[in-house]
PDB file of C-alpha atoms in Angstrom:
ATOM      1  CA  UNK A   1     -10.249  14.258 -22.801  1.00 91.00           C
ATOM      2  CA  UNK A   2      -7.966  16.498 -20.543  1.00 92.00           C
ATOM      3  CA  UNK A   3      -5.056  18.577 -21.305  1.00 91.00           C
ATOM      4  CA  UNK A   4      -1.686  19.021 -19.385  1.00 94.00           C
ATOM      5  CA  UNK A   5       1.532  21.034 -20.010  1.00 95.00           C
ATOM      6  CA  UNK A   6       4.064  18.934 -22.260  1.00 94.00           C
ATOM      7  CA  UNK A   7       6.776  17.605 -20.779  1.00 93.00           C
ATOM      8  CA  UNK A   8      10.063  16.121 -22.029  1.00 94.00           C
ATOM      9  CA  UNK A   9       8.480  12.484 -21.267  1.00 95.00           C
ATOM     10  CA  UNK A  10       5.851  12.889 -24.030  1.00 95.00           C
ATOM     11  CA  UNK A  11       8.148  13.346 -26.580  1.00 95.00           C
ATOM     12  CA  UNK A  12       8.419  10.112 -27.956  1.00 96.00           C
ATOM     13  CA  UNK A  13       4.140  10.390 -28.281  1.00 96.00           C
ATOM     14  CA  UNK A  14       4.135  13.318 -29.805  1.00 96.00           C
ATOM     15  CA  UNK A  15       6.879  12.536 -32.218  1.00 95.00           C
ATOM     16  CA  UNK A  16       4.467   9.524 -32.978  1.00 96.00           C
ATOM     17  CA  UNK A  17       1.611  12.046 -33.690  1.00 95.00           C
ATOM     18  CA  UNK A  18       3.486  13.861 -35.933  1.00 96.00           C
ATOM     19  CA  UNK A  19       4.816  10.907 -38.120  1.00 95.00           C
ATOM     20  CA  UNK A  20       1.438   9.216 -38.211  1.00 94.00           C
ATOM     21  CA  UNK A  21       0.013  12.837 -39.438  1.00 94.00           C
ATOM     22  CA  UNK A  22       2.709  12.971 -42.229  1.00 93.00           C
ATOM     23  CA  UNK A  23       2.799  13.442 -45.217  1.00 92.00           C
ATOM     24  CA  UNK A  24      -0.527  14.565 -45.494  1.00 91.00           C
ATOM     25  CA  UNK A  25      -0.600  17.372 -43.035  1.00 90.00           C
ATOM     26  CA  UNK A  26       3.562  18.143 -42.505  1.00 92.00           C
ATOM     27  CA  UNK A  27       6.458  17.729 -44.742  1.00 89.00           C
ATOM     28  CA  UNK A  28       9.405  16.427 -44.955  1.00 83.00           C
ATOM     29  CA  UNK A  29      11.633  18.887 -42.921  1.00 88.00           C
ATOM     30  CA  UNK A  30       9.106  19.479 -40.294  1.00 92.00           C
ATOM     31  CA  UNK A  31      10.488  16.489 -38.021  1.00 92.00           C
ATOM     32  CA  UNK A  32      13.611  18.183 -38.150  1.00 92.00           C
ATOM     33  CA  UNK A  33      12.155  21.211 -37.188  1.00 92.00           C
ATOM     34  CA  UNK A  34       9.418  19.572 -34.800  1.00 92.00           C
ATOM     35  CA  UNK A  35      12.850  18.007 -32.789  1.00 92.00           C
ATOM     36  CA  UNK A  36      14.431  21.075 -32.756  1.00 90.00           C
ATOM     37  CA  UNK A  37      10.973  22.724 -31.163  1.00 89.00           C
ATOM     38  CA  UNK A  38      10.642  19.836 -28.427  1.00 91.00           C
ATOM     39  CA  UNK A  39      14.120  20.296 -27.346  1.00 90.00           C
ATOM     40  CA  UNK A  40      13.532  23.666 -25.757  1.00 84.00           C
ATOM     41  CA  UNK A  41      10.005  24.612 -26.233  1.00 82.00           C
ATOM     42  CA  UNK A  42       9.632  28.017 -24.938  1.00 79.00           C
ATOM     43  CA  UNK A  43       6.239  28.774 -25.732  1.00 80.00           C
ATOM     44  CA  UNK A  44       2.806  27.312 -24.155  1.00 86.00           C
ATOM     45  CA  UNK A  45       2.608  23.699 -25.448  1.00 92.00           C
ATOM     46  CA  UNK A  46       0.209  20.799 -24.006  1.00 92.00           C
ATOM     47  CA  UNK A  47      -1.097  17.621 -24.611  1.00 95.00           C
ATOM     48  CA  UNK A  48      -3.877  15.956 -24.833  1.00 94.00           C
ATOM     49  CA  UNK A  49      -5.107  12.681 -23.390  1.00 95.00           C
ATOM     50  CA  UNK A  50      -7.568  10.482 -23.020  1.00 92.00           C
ATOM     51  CA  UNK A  51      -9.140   8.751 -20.462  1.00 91.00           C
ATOM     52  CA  UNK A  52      -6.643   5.999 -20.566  1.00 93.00           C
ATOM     53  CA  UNK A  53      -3.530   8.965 -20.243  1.00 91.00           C
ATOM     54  CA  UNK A  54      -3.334   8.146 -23.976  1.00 92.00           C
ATOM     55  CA  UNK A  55      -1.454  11.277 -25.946  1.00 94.00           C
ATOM     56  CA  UNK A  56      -4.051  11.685 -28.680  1.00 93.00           C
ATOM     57  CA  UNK A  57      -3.212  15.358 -29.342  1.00 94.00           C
ATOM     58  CA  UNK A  58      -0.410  18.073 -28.914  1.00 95.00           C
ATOM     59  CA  UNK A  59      -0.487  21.726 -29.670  1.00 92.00           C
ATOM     60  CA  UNK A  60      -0.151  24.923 -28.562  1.00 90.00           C
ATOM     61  CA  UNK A  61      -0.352  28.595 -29.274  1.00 85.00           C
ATOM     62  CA  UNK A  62       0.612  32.343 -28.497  1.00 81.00           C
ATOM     63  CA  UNK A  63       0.591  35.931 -29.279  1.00 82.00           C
ATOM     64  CA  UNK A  64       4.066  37.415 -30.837  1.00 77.00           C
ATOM     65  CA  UNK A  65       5.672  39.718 -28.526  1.00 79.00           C
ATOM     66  CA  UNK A  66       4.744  43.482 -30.711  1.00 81.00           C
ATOM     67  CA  UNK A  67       2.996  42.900 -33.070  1.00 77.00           C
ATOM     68  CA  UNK A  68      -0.159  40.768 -31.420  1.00 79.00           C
ATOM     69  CA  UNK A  69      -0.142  38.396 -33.975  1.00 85.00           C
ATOM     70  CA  UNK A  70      -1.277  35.061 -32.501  1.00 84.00           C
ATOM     71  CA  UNK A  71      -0.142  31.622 -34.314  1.00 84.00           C
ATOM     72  CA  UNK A  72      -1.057  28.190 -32.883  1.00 84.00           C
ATOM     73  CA  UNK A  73       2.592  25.909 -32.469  1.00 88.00           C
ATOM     74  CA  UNK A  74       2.536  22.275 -33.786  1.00 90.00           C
ATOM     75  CA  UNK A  75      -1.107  21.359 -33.515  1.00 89.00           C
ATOM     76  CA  UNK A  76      -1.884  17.457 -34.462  1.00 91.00           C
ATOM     77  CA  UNK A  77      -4.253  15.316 -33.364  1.00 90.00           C
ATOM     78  CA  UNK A  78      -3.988  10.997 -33.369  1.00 91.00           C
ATOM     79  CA  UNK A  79      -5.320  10.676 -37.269  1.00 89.00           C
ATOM     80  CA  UNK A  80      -7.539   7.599 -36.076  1.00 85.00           C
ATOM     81  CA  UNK A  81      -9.343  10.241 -33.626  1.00 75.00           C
ATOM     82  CA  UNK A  82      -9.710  12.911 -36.620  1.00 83.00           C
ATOM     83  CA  UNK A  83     -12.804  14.073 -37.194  1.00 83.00           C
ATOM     84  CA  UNK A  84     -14.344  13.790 -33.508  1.00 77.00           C
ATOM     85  CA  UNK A  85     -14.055  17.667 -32.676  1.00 74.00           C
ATOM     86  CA  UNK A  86     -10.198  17.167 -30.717  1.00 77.00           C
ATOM     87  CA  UNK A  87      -9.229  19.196 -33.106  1.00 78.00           C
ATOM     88  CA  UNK A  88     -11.601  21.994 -32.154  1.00 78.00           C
ATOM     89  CA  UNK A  89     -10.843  21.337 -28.556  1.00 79.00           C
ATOM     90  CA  UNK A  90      -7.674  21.557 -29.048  1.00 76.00           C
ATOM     91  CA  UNK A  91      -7.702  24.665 -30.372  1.00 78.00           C
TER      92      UNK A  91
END
């Protein structure tokens, strides 16, 4: 497993990650919102792949400007890999 800064080409992955993670960990409206994100992400976000260059994992995370408040941004990992610490890694 290796991670790499997101790029516009790994939307249609990620977008993939998030559906097959839905409903049970987003809702409804967070596709919407997820879309919105990806088109102009201005905040730290990566990928993760496997050894294959598989996306099996997205995610990132950063501190709010003021008030130090950190927050992790769209975190999801492929729900057939759940449960083998990516998650952890990930964060």
């Amino acid at each position: 497993i290796s991670f790499r800064p997101w790029q516009p080409v790994d939307r249609p992955d990620c977008l993939a990650l998030l559906d097959a993670n839905s409903p049970r960990f987003f809702g409804s409206s967070d596709r919407d919102d997820y879309l919105r994100f990806l088109a102009d992400p201005d905040l730290p976000y990566w990928v993760m792949v496997d050894g294959t260059g598989a996306v099996v994992g997205c995610g990132g995370a950063a501190v709010a400007p003021g008030d130090h408040v950190g927050f992790l941004t769209y975190g999801m990992v492929d729900p057939d890999r759940h449960r083998q610490g990516l998650g952890t890694r990930l964060t």
